Amino acid sequence: MNPSKGPAPAAFSESETEPRVLQPRGWPTPKGYANGMSADGRLVVTGGVIGWDIYGHLAPDFVAQVRQTLRNIAAILAEGDARPEHLVRLTWYVVNMDEYLANLKVLGQVYREIFGAHYPAMALVQVVRLVEKEAKVEIEATAVVPR
């Protein structure tokens, strides 16, 4: 890493009650995720959430499943009095990494449409399959609601 690449982003937000991005000085700034997050408050977590609708139906394509999965996470967060900007971690499980990588641009648009420009720490893991055979993506979320 090159410490002379410019100033590192602040380790704290303007509001000490909101989650803060942890960006070590000199590290390249990640695009679409954070290296780490810090927050104080009440924890809200989801289980593995997939993209089915209220009738238990899954869309046949990957992007539509991601869109519905993110909407489902937003609905769960709302039940816990949390919002997308309270997210500190997302763990994505995908059945086909190539499908994910082939759709990065549209996935970014879908993400911002639902969660805005807040990018928590994220991990992406390819798995052999998910419990629901037709599911192409499953996401776990962790949020911290300020006190």
Short mmCIF file of N, CA and C in Angstrom, two decimals:
data_model
loop_
_atom_site.label_atom_id
_atom_site.label_comp_id
_atom_site.label_asym_id
_atom_site.label_seq_id
_atom_site.Cartn_x
_atom_site.Cartn_y
_atom_site.Cartn_z
N MET A 1 0.83 -1.18 0.00
CA MET A 1 0.00 0.00 0.00
C MET A 1 0.87 1.24 0.00
N ASN A 2 0.38 2.26 -0.63
CA ASN A 2 1.15 3.47 -0.78
C ASN A 2 0.54 4.58 0.05
N PRO A 3 1.18 4.92 1.19
CA PRO A 3 0.63 5.96 2.05
C PRO A 3 0.56 7.32 1.38
N SER A 4 1.26 7.53 0.28
CA SER A 4 1.25 8.84 -0.36
C SER A 4 0.12 8.99 -1.38
N LYS A 5 -0.84 8.06 -1.39
CA LYS A 5 -1.93 8.12 -2.36
C LYS A 5 -2.99 9.17 -2.03
N GLY A 6 -2.77 9.94 -1.00
CA GLY A 6 -3.74 10.96 -0.64
C GLY A 6 -4.30 10.73 0.74
N PRO A 7 -5.10 11.68 1.21
CA PRO A 7 -5.60 11.58 2.57
C PRO A 7 -6.61 10.45 2.72
N ALA A 8 -6.57 9.82 3.88
CA ALA A 8 -7.55 8.77 4.17
C ALA A 8 -8.85 9.42 4.61
N PRO A 9 -9.99 8.81 4.31
CA PRO A 9 -11.25 9.35 4.78
C PRO A 9 -11.28 9.37 6.30
N ALA A 10 -12.07 10.26 6.85
CA ALA A 10 -12.19 10.34 8.31
C ALA A 10 -12.70 9.02 8.86
N ALA A 11 -12.22 8.64 10.04
CA ALA A 11 -12.64 7.40 10.67
C ALA A 11 -13.98 7.56 11.37
N PHE A 12 -14.44 8.78 11.51
CA PHE A 12 -15.71 9.02 12.20
C PHE A 12 -16.59 9.91 11.35
N SER A 13 -17.90 9.68 11.44
CA SER A 13 -18.83 10.53 10.72
C SER A 13 -19.05 11.81 11.52
N GLU A 14 -19.75 12.76 10.90
CA GLU A 14 -20.05 13.99 11.62
C GLU A 14 -20.88 13.71 12.86
N SER A 15 -21.75 12.75 12.77
CA SER A 15 -22.61 12.39 13.89
C SER A 15 -22.04 11.15 14.54
N GLU A 16 -21.61 11.24 15.77
CA GLU A 16 -21.01 10.11 16.48
C GLU A 16 -22.04 9.01 16.73
N THR A 17 -23.32 9.25 16.43
CA THR A 17 -24.33 8.22 16.66
C THR A 17 -24.55 7.34 15.45
N GLU A 18 -24.06 7.71 14.29
CA GLU A 18 -24.24 6.93 13.07
C GLU A 18 -23.07 5.99 12.88
N PRO A 19 -23.27 4.89 12.16
CA PRO A 19 -22.14 3.99 11.85
C PRO A 19 -21.03 4.76 11.14
N ARG A 20 -19.79 4.35 11.40
CA ARG A 20 -18.63 5.01 10.83
C ARG A 20 -17.84 4.03 9.96
N VAL A 21 -17.38 4.51 8.84
CA VAL A 21 -16.52 3.71 7.96
C VAL A 21 -15.12 3.69 8.56
N LEU A 22 -14.51 2.51 8.58
CA LEU A 22 -13.13 2.37 9.05
C LEU A 22 -12.24 2.15 7.83
N GLN A 23 -11.47 3.16 7.49
CA GLN A 23 -10.63 3.13 6.29
C GLN A 23 -9.19 3.45 6.70
N PRO A 24 -8.34 2.43 6.85
CA PRO A 24 -6.95 2.69 7.23
C PRO A 24 -6.25 3.64 6.24
N ARG A 25 -5.46 4.53 6.80
CA ARG A 25 -4.73 5.51 6.00
C ARG A 25 -3.84 4.80 4.98
N GLY A 26 -3.90 5.27 3.73
CA GLY A 26 -3.06 4.74 2.67
C GLY A 26 -3.66 3.55 1.93
N TRP A 27 -4.73 2.96 2.46
CA TRP A 27 -5.34 1.83 1.76
C TRP A 27 -6.16 2.35 0.59
N PRO A 28 -6.25 1.60 -0.50
CA PRO A 28 -7.13 2.01 -1.59
C PRO A 28 -8.58 2.04 -1.11
N THR A 29 -9.31 3.04 -1.53
CA THR A 29 -10.72 3.15 -1.14
C THR A 29 -11.53 2.12 -1.90
N PRO A 30 -12.23 1.23 -1.19
CA PRO A 30 -13.03 0.23 -1.89
C PRO A 30 -14.22 0.86 -2.60
N LYS A 31 -14.68 0.21 -3.63
CA LYS A 31 -15.82 0.71 -4.40
C LYS A 31 -17.02 -0.20 -4.14
N GLY A 32 -18.08 0.35 -3.54
CA GLY A 32 -19.30 -0.40 -3.32
C GLY A 32 -19.35 -1.17 -2.01
N TYR A 33 -18.35 -0.99 -1.15
CA TYR A 33 -18.36 -1.62 0.17
C TYR A 33 -17.35 -0.88 1.05
N ALA A 34 -17.34 -1.19 2.34
CA ALA A 34 -16.37 -0.63 3.27
C ALA A 34 -15.48 -1.75 3.79
N ASN A 35 -14.23 -1.41 4.11
CA ASN A 35 -13.35 -2.40 4.72
C ASN A 35 -13.82 -2.76 6.11
N GLY A 36 -14.37 -1.80 6.82
CA GLY A 36 -14.87 -2.04 8.17
C GLY A 36 -15.81 -0.95 8.60
N MET A 37 -16.57 -1.22 9.63
CA MET A 37 -17.53 -0.26 10.17
C MET A 37 -17.45 -0.30 11.69
N SER A 38 -17.82 0.81 12.32
CA SER A 38 -17.89 0.90 13.77
C SER A 38 -19.19 1.61 14.11
N ALA A 39 -19.86 1.14 15.16
CA ALA A 39 -21.13 1.77 15.55
C ALA A 39 -21.44 1.44 17.00
N ASP A 40 -22.15 2.34 17.64
CA ASP A 40 -22.67 2.12 18.98
C ASP A 40 -24.18 2.13 18.88
N GLY A 41 -24.86 1.22 19.59
CA GLY A 41 -26.31 1.24 19.58
C GLY A 41 -26.92 -0.13 19.75
N ARG A 42 -28.15 -0.25 19.27
CA ARG A 42 -28.94 -1.49 19.38
C ARG A 42 -28.76 -2.30 18.12
N LEU A 43 -28.41 -3.57 18.28
CA LEU A 43 -28.14 -4.47 17.17
C LEU A 43 -29.43 -5.00 16.56
N VAL A 44 -29.51 -5.00 15.22
CA VAL A 44 -30.62 -5.61 14.47
C VAL A 44 -29.96 -6.53 13.44
N VAL A 45 -30.31 -7.82 13.46
CA VAL A 45 -29.72 -8.76 12.52
C VAL A 45 -30.82 -9.50 11.77
N THR A 46 -30.50 -9.93 10.58
CA THR A 46 -31.43 -10.78 9.82
C THR A 46 -30.83 -12.17 9.73
N GLY A 47 -31.66 -13.11 9.40
CA GLY A 47 -31.17 -14.42 9.00
C GLY A 47 -30.76 -14.32 7.55
N GLY A 48 -30.54 -15.44 6.92
CA GLY A 48 -30.28 -15.44 5.49
C GLY A 48 -31.56 -15.11 4.75
N VAL A 49 -31.57 -14.02 4.03
CA VAL A 49 -32.77 -13.52 3.35
C VAL A 49 -32.62 -13.80 1.86
N ILE A 50 -33.67 -14.35 1.26
CA ILE A 50 -33.68 -14.59 -0.18
C ILE A 50 -34.73 -13.71 -0.83
N GLY A 51 -34.79 -13.77 -2.15
CA GLY A 51 -35.63 -12.86 -2.92
C GLY A 51 -37.02 -13.35 -3.24
N TRP A 52 -37.67 -13.99 -2.30
CA TRP A 52 -39.04 -14.37 -2.61
C TRP A 52 -40.00 -13.28 -2.21
N ASP A 53 -41.15 -13.27 -2.90
CA ASP A 53 -42.17 -12.27 -2.62
C ASP A 53 -43.06 -12.77 -1.48
N ILE A 54 -44.11 -12.03 -1.16
CA ILE A 54 -44.97 -12.41 -0.03
C ILE A 54 -45.73 -13.70 -0.27
N TYR A 55 -45.72 -14.18 -1.50
CA TYR A 55 -46.39 -15.45 -1.82
C TYR A 55 -45.40 -16.61 -1.88
N GLY A 56 -44.13 -16.34 -1.59
CA GLY A 56 -43.12 -17.38 -1.62
C GLY A 56 -42.59 -17.70 -2.99
N HIS A 57 -42.81 -16.80 -3.96
CA HIS A 57 -42.33 -17.01 -5.33
C HIS A 57 -40.99 -16.31 -5.54
N LEU A 58 -40.10 -16.97 -6.26
CA LEU A 58 -38.81 -16.40 -6.62
C LEU A 58 -38.80 -16.04 -8.10
N ALA A 59 -38.28 -14.87 -8.42
CA ALA A 59 -38.11 -14.49 -9.82
C ALA A 59 -37.07 -15.43 -10.43
N PRO A 60 -37.16 -15.68 -11.74
CA PRO A 60 -36.21 -16.62 -12.36
C PRO A 60 -34.82 -16.04 -12.57
N ASP A 61 -34.67 -14.70 -12.59
CA ASP A 61 -33.34 -14.15 -12.90
C ASP A 61 -32.65 -13.58 -11.67
N PHE A 62 -31.32 -13.55 -11.74
CA PHE A 62 -30.46 -13.16 -10.64
C PHE A 62 -30.73 -11.74 -10.15
N VAL A 63 -30.73 -10.77 -11.04
CA VAL A 63 -30.90 -9.37 -10.65
C VAL A 63 -32.24 -9.15 -9.96
N ALA A 64 -33.30 -9.74 -10.48
CA ALA A 64 -34.62 -9.60 -9.85
C ALA A 64 -34.62 -10.22 -8.46
N GLN A 65 -33.91 -11.32 -8.28
CA GLN A 65 -33.82 -11.92 -6.95
C GLN A 65 -33.04 -11.02 -5.99
N VAL A 66 -31.96 -10.41 -6.46
CA VAL A 66 -31.21 -9.48 -5.62
C VAL A 66 -32.09 -8.31 -5.22
N ARG A 67 -32.81 -7.73 -6.19
CA ARG A 67 -33.69 -6.59 -5.92
C ARG A 67 -34.69 -6.95 -4.81
N GLN A 68 -35.35 -8.09 -4.94
CA GLN A 68 -36.34 -8.49 -3.95
C GLN A 68 -35.68 -8.83 -2.61
N THR A 69 -34.50 -9.42 -2.64
CA THR A 69 -33.78 -9.72 -1.40
C THR A 69 -33.48 -8.43 -0.64
N LEU A 70 -32.99 -7.41 -1.34
CA LEU A 70 -32.68 -6.14 -0.69
C LEU A 70 -33.96 -5.48 -0.16
N ARG A 71 -35.04 -5.56 -0.91
CA ARG A 71 -36.33 -5.04 -0.42
C ARG A 71 -36.76 -5.78 0.84
N ASN A 72 -36.57 -7.11 0.84
CA ASN A 72 -36.95 -7.91 2.01
C ASN A 72 -36.11 -7.51 3.23
N ILE A 73 -34.82 -7.28 3.01
CA ILE A 73 -33.96 -6.84 4.11
C ILE A 73 -34.42 -5.49 4.63
N ALA A 74 -34.74 -4.56 3.73
CA ALA A 74 -35.23 -3.24 4.15
C ALA A 74 -36.50 -3.37 4.99
N ALA A 75 -37.39 -4.29 4.61
CA ALA A 75 -38.63 -4.51 5.37
C ALA A 75 -38.33 -5.07 6.75
N ILE A 76 -37.38 -5.99 6.84
CA ILE A 76 -37.01 -6.55 8.15
C ILE A 76 -36.38 -5.47 9.01
N LEU A 77 -35.49 -4.67 8.43
CA LEU A 77 -34.88 -3.57 9.18
C LEU A 77 -35.95 -2.64 9.74
N ALA A 78 -36.93 -2.29 8.91
CA ALA A 78 -38.00 -1.39 9.34
C ALA A 78 -38.75 -1.97 10.55
N GLU A 79 -38.95 -3.30 10.55
CA GLU A 79 -39.61 -3.94 11.70
C GLU A 79 -38.81 -3.76 12.97
N GLY A 80 -37.50 -3.62 12.84
CA GLY A 80 -36.62 -3.40 13.99
C GLY A 80 -36.28 -1.94 14.20
N ASP A 81 -37.10 -1.05 13.60
CA ASP A 81 -36.86 0.40 13.69
C ASP A 81 -35.46 0.79 13.21
N ALA A 82 -35.01 0.11 12.18
CA ALA A 82 -33.71 0.40 11.57
C ALA A 82 -33.92 0.81 10.12
N ARG A 83 -32.92 1.49 9.57
CA ARG A 83 -32.94 1.91 8.18
C ARG A 83 -31.66 1.43 7.49
N PRO A 84 -31.64 1.43 6.16
CA PRO A 84 -30.44 0.97 5.46
C PRO A 84 -29.16 1.68 5.88
N GLU A 85 -29.24 2.94 6.26
CA GLU A 85 -28.01 3.65 6.67
C GLU A 85 -27.47 3.14 8.01
N HIS A 86 -28.22 2.29 8.70
CA HIS A 86 -27.74 1.68 9.94
C HIS A 86 -26.99 0.38 9.68
N LEU A 87 -26.99 -0.10 8.43
CA LEU A 87 -26.28 -1.34 8.11
C LEU A 87 -24.79 -1.19 8.38
N VAL A 88 -24.21 -2.20 9.01
CA VAL A 88 -22.77 -2.23 9.22
C VAL A 88 -22.13 -3.42 8.53
N ARG A 89 -22.94 -4.43 8.14
CA ARG A 89 -22.38 -5.61 7.47
C ARG A 89 -23.43 -6.31 6.63
N LEU A 90 -23.03 -6.74 5.44
CA LEU A 90 -23.84 -7.61 4.59
C LEU A 90 -22.95 -8.77 4.16
N THR A 91 -23.47 -9.98 4.26
CA THR A 91 -22.77 -11.15 3.75
C THR A 91 -23.64 -11.75 2.66
N TRP A 92 -23.10 -11.77 1.45
CA TRP A 92 -23.81 -12.27 0.27
C TRP A 92 -23.35 -13.70 -0.01
N TYR A 93 -24.30 -14.58 -0.27
CA TYR A 93 -24.03 -15.93 -0.72
C TYR A 93 -24.65 -16.07 -2.10
N VAL A 94 -23.83 -16.36 -3.10
CA VAL A 94 -24.33 -16.49 -4.46
C VAL A 94 -24.00 -17.89 -4.98
N VAL A 95 -24.87 -18.41 -5.81
CA VAL A 95 -24.68 -19.73 -6.40
C VAL A 95 -23.73 -19.65 -7.59
N ASN A 96 -23.69 -18.51 -8.28
CA ASN A 96 -22.87 -18.37 -9.48
C ASN A 96 -22.14 -17.04 -9.45
N MET A 97 -20.85 -17.08 -9.11
CA MET A 97 -20.05 -15.85 -9.02
C MET A 97 -19.98 -15.14 -10.37
N ASP A 98 -19.91 -15.89 -11.45
CA ASP A 98 -19.85 -15.27 -12.77
C ASP A 98 -21.10 -14.46 -13.07
N GLU A 99 -22.25 -14.94 -12.63
CA GLU A 99 -23.50 -14.21 -12.81
C GLU A 99 -23.47 -12.90 -12.02
N TYR A 100 -22.94 -12.95 -10.82
CA TYR A 100 -22.78 -11.73 -10.01
C TYR A 100 -21.86 -10.74 -10.74
N LEU A 101 -20.68 -11.21 -11.13
CA LEU A 101 -19.70 -10.32 -11.76
C LEU A 101 -20.18 -9.76 -13.10
N ALA A 102 -20.97 -10.52 -13.82
CA ALA A 102 -21.49 -10.06 -15.12
C ALA A 102 -22.55 -8.97 -14.96
N ASN A 103 -23.06 -8.79 -13.75
CA ASN A 103 -24.14 -7.84 -13.51
C ASN A 103 -23.77 -6.72 -12.55
N LEU A 104 -22.48 -6.46 -12.37
CA LEU A 104 -22.04 -5.49 -11.37
C LEU A 104 -22.69 -4.11 -11.53
N LYS A 105 -22.74 -3.60 -12.73
CA LYS A 105 -23.27 -2.25 -12.94
C LYS A 105 -24.75 -2.18 -12.55
N VAL A 106 -25.55 -3.09 -13.04
CA VAL A 106 -26.98 -3.06 -12.71
C VAL A 106 -27.21 -3.40 -11.23
N LEU A 107 -26.38 -4.27 -10.66
CA LEU A 107 -26.51 -4.57 -9.22
C LEU A 107 -26.24 -3.32 -8.39
N GLY A 108 -25.26 -2.53 -8.81
CA GLY A 108 -24.98 -1.27 -8.12
C GLY A 108 -26.17 -0.33 -8.18
N GLN A 109 -26.81 -0.26 -9.33
CA GLN A 109 -28.00 0.60 -9.49
C GLN A 109 -29.14 0.11 -8.60
N VAL A 110 -29.36 -1.20 -8.58
CA VAL A 110 -30.42 -1.79 -7.75
C VAL A 110 -30.13 -1.53 -6.28
N TYR A 111 -28.89 -1.73 -5.88
CA TYR A 111 -28.49 -1.50 -4.49
C TYR A 111 -28.80 -0.06 -4.08
N ARG A 112 -28.34 0.90 -4.89
CA ARG A 112 -28.55 2.32 -4.56
C ARG A 112 -30.02 2.70 -4.57
N GLU A 113 -30.80 2.08 -5.45
CA GLU A 113 -32.25 2.31 -5.51
C GLU A 113 -32.92 1.96 -4.18
N ILE A 114 -32.44 0.93 -3.51
CA ILE A 114 -33.08 0.45 -2.29
C ILE A 114 -32.37 0.93 -1.03
N PHE A 115 -31.02 0.92 -1.02
CA PHE A 115 -30.26 1.26 0.18
C PHE A 115 -29.57 2.61 0.10
N GLY A 116 -29.63 3.29 -1.02
CA GLY A 116 -28.94 4.56 -1.16
C GLY A 116 -27.44 4.34 -1.33
N ALA A 117 -26.68 5.38 -1.03
CA ALA A 117 -25.23 5.33 -1.23
C ALA A 117 -24.49 4.97 0.05
N HIS A 118 -25.11 4.18 0.90
CA HIS A 118 -24.47 3.70 2.14
C HIS A 118 -23.90 2.31 1.88
N TYR A 119 -22.61 2.16 2.05
CA TYR A 119 -21.95 0.90 1.75
C TYR A 119 -21.27 0.35 3.00
N PRO A 120 -21.89 -0.64 3.65
CA PRO A 120 -21.28 -1.22 4.85
C PRO A 120 -20.17 -2.21 4.49
N ALA A 121 -19.56 -2.80 5.49
CA ALA A 121 -18.61 -3.88 5.25
C ALA A 121 -19.39 -5.02 4.59
N MET A 122 -18.79 -5.65 3.60
CA MET A 122 -19.47 -6.73 2.88
C MET A 122 -18.51 -7.87 2.60
N ALA A 123 -19.10 -9.05 2.53
CA ALA A 123 -18.38 -10.24 2.07
C ALA A 123 -19.24 -10.90 1.01
N LEU A 124 -18.60 -11.53 0.06
CA LEU A 124 -19.29 -12.23 -1.03
C LEU A 124 -18.71 -13.63 -1.12
N VAL A 125 -19.58 -14.63 -1.03
CA VAL A 125 -19.15 -16.02 -1.01
C VAL A 125 -19.95 -16.80 -2.04
N GLN A 126 -19.26 -17.61 -2.85
CA GLN A 126 -19.96 -18.51 -3.75
C GLN A 126 -20.22 -19.82 -3.01
N VAL A 127 -21.45 -20.32 -3.14
CA VAL A 127 -21.84 -21.58 -2.51
C VAL A 127 -22.34 -22.55 -3.57
N VAL A 128 -22.35 -23.81 -3.24
CA VAL A 128 -22.80 -24.83 -4.19
C VAL A 128 -24.29 -24.69 -4.46
N ARG A 129 -25.06 -24.48 -3.41
CA ARG A 129 -26.49 -24.22 -3.56
C ARG A 129 -27.02 -23.66 -2.26
N LEU A 130 -28.24 -23.14 -2.32
CA LEU A 130 -28.92 -22.61 -1.15
C LEU A 130 -30.05 -23.58 -0.79
N VAL A 131 -30.63 -23.40 0.39
CA VAL A 131 -31.69 -24.31 0.84
C VAL A 131 -32.83 -24.34 -0.16
N GLU A 132 -33.28 -23.16 -0.60
CA GLU A 132 -34.32 -23.09 -1.63
C GLU A 132 -33.63 -23.29 -2.98
N LYS A 133 -33.94 -24.37 -3.64
CA LYS A 133 -33.22 -24.75 -4.87
C LYS A 133 -33.20 -23.66 -5.94
N GLU A 134 -34.30 -22.90 -6.08
CA GLU A 134 -34.37 -21.87 -7.13
C GLU A 134 -33.69 -20.56 -6.72
N ALA A 135 -33.29 -20.44 -5.45
CA ALA A 135 -32.65 -19.21 -4.99
C ALA A 135 -31.25 -19.10 -5.58
N LYS A 136 -30.93 -17.91 -6.06
CA LYS A 136 -29.62 -17.64 -6.64
C LYS A 136 -28.75 -16.80 -5.72
N VAL A 137 -29.37 -16.16 -4.71
CA VAL A 137 -28.66 -15.29 -3.78
C VAL A 137 -29.35 -15.33 -2.42
N GLU A 138 -28.54 -15.24 -1.39
CA GLU A 138 -29.03 -15.12 -0.01
C GLU A 138 -28.12 -14.12 0.68
N ILE A 139 -28.71 -13.22 1.46
CA ILE A 139 -27.91 -12.17 2.11
C ILE A 139 -28.28 -12.09 3.58
N GLU A 140 -27.25 -12.01 4.43
CA GLU A 140 -27.43 -11.76 5.86
C GLU A 140 -27.05 -10.30 6.12
N ALA A 141 -27.80 -9.65 6.99
CA ALA A 141 -27.54 -8.23 7.28
C ALA A 141 -27.41 -8.00 8.77
N THR A 142 -26.54 -7.06 9.09
CA THR A 142 -26.36 -6.61 10.47
C THR A 142 -26.45 -5.08 10.47
N ALA A 143 -27.30 -4.55 11.34
CA ALA A 143 -27.44 -3.10 11.46
C ALA A 143 -27.27 -2.72 12.92
N VAL A 144 -26.86 -1.49 13.15
CA VAL A 144 -26.77 -0.94 14.50
C VAL A 144 -27.55 0.36 14.51
N VAL A 145 -28.62 0.39 15.32
CA VAL A 145 -29.46 1.58 15.44
C VAL A 145 -28.90 2.44 16.56
N PRO A 146 -28.60 3.71 16.30
CA PRO A 146 -28.07 4.58 17.35
C PRO A 146 -29.01 4.68 18.54
N ARG A 147 -28.43 4.84 19.68
CA ARG A 147 -29.22 5.00 20.92
C ARG A 147 -29.75 6.40 21.02
#
